[in-house]
Coordinates of N, CA and C in Angstrom, one line a residue:
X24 N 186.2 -65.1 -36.9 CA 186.2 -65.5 -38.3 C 187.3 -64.7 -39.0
X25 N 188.0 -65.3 -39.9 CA 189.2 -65.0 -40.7 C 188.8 -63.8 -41.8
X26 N 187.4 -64.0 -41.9 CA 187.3 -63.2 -43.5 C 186.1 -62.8 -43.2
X27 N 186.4 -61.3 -42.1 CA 184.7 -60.5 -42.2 C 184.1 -59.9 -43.2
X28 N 184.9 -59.7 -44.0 CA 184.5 -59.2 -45.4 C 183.2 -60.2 -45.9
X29 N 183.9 -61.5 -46.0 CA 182.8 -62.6 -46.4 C 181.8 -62.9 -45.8
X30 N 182.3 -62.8 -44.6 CA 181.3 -63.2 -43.8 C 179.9 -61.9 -44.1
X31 N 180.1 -60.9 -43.7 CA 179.3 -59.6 -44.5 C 178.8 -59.9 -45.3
X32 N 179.3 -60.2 -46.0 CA 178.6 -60.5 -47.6 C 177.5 -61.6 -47.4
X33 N 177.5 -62.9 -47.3 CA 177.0 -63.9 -47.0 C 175.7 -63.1 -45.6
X34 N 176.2 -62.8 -44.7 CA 174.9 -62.6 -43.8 C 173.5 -61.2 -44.6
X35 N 174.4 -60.5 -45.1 CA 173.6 -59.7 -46.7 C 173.1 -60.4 -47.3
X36 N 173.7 -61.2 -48.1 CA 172.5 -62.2 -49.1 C 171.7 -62.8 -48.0
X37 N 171.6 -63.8 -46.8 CA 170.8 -64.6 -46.4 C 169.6 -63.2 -45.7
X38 N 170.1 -62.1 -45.4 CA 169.0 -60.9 -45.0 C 168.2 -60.8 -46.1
X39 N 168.5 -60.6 -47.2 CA 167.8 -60.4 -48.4 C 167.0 -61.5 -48.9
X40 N 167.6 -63.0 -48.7 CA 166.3 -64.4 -49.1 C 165.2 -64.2 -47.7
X41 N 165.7 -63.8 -46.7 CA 164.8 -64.4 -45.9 C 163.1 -63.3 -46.0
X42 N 161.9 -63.6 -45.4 CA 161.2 -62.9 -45.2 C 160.9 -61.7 -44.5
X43 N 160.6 -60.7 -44.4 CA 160.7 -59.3 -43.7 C 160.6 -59.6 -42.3
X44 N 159.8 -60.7 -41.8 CA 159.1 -61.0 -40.5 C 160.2 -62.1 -40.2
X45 N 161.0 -62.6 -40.7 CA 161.9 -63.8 -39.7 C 162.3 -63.4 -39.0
X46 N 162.4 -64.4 -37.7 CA 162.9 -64.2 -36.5 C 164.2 -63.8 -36.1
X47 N 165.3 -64.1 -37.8 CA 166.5 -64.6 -37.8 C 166.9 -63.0 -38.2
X48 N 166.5 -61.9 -38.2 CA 166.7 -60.9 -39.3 C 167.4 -59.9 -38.2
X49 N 167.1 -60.2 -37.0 CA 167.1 -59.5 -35.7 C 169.1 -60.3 -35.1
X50 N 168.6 -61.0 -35.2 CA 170.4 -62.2 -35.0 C 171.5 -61.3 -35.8
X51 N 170.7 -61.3 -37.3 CA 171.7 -61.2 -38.6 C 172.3 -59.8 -38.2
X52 N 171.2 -59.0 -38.2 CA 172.0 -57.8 -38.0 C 172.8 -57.4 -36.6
X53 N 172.2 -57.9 -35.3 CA 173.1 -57.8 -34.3 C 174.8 -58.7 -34.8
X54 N 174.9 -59.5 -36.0 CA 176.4 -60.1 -36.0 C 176.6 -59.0 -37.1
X55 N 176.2 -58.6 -37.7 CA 176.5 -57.0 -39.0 C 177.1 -56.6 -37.7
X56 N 176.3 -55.6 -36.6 CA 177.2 -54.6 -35.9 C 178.4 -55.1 -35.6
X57 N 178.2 -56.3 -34.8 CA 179.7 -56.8 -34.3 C 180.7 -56.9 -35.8
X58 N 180.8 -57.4 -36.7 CA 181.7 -57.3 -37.7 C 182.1 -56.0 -38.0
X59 N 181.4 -55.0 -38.0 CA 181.3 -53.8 -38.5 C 182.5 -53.4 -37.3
X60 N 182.0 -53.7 -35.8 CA 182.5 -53.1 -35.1 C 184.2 -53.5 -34.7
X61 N 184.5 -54.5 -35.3 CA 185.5 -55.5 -35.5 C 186.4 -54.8 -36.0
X62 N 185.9 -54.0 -37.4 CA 186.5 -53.4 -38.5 C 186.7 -52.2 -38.3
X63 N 186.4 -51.7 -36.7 CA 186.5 -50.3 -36.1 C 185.6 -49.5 -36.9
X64 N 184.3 -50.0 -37.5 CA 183.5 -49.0 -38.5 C 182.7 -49.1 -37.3
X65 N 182.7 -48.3 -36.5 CA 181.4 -47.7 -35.3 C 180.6 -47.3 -35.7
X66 N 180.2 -45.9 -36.5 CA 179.2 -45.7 -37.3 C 177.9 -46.6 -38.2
X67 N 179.2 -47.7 -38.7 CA 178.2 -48.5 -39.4 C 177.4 -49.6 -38.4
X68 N 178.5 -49.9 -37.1 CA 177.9 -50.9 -36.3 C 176.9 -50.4 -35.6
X69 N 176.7 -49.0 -35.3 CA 175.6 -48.5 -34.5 C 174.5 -48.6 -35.3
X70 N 174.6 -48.8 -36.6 CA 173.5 -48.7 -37.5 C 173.1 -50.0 -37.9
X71 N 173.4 -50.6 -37.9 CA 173.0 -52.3 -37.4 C 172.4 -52.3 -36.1
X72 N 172.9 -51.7 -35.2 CA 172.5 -52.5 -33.9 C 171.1 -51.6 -33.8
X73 N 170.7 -50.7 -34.3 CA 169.7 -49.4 -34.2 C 168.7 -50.6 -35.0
X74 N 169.2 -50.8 -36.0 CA 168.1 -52.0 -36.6 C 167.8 -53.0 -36.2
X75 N 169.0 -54.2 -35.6 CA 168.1 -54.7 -35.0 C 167.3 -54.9 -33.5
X76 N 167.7 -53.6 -32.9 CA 166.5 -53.0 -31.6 C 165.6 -52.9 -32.4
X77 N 165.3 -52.2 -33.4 CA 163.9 -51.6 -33.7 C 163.2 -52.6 -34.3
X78 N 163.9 -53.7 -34.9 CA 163.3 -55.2 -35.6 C 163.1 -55.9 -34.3
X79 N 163.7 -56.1 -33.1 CA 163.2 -57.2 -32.2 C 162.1 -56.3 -31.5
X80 N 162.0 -54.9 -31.1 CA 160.8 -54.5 -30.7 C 159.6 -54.5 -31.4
X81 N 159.6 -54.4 -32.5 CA 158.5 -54.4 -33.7 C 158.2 -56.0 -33.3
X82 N 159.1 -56.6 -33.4 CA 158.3 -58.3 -34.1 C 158.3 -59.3 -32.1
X83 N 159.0 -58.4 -31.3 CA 158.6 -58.9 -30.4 C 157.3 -59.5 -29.4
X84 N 156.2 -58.5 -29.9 CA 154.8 -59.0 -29.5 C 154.6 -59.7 -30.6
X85 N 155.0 -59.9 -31.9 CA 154.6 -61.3 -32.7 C 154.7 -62.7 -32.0
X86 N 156.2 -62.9 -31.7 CA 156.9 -63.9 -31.4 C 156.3 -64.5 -29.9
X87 N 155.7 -63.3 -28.9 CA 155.2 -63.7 -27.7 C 153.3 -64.3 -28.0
X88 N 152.5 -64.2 -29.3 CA 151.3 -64.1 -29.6 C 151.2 -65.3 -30.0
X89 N 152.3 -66.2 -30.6 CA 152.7 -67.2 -31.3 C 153.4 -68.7 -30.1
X90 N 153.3 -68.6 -28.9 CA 153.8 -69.3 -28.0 C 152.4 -69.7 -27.6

């Protein structure tokens, strides 16, 4: 993507409409790290990716209870 800035921005707002429990919150922030990590911000991308491990393990026995 041409404009990670934007793109950041835009996957922020749609983390914020969505519900604490979407399935999609775990996605969003695994593309946060990658952008972050794009922009050589390592720090910030480990801190994305730290969230969404601990978001897909939290909501993981949801999503398997629901099949």
């Amino acid at each position: 993507m041409g404009y990670p800035d934007l793109a950041e921005k835009y996957f922020i707002r749609l983390l914020n409409q969505l519900p604490p429990n979407d399935h999609l919150r775990g996605d969003l922030y695994e593309d946060l790290a990658k952008l972050a990590a794009q922009a050589k911000d390592y720090d910030k991308s480990l801190q994305w990716r730290k969230k969404a491990l601990k978001f897909k393990n939290e909501h993981s026995s949801e999503s398997s209870t629901n099949i």
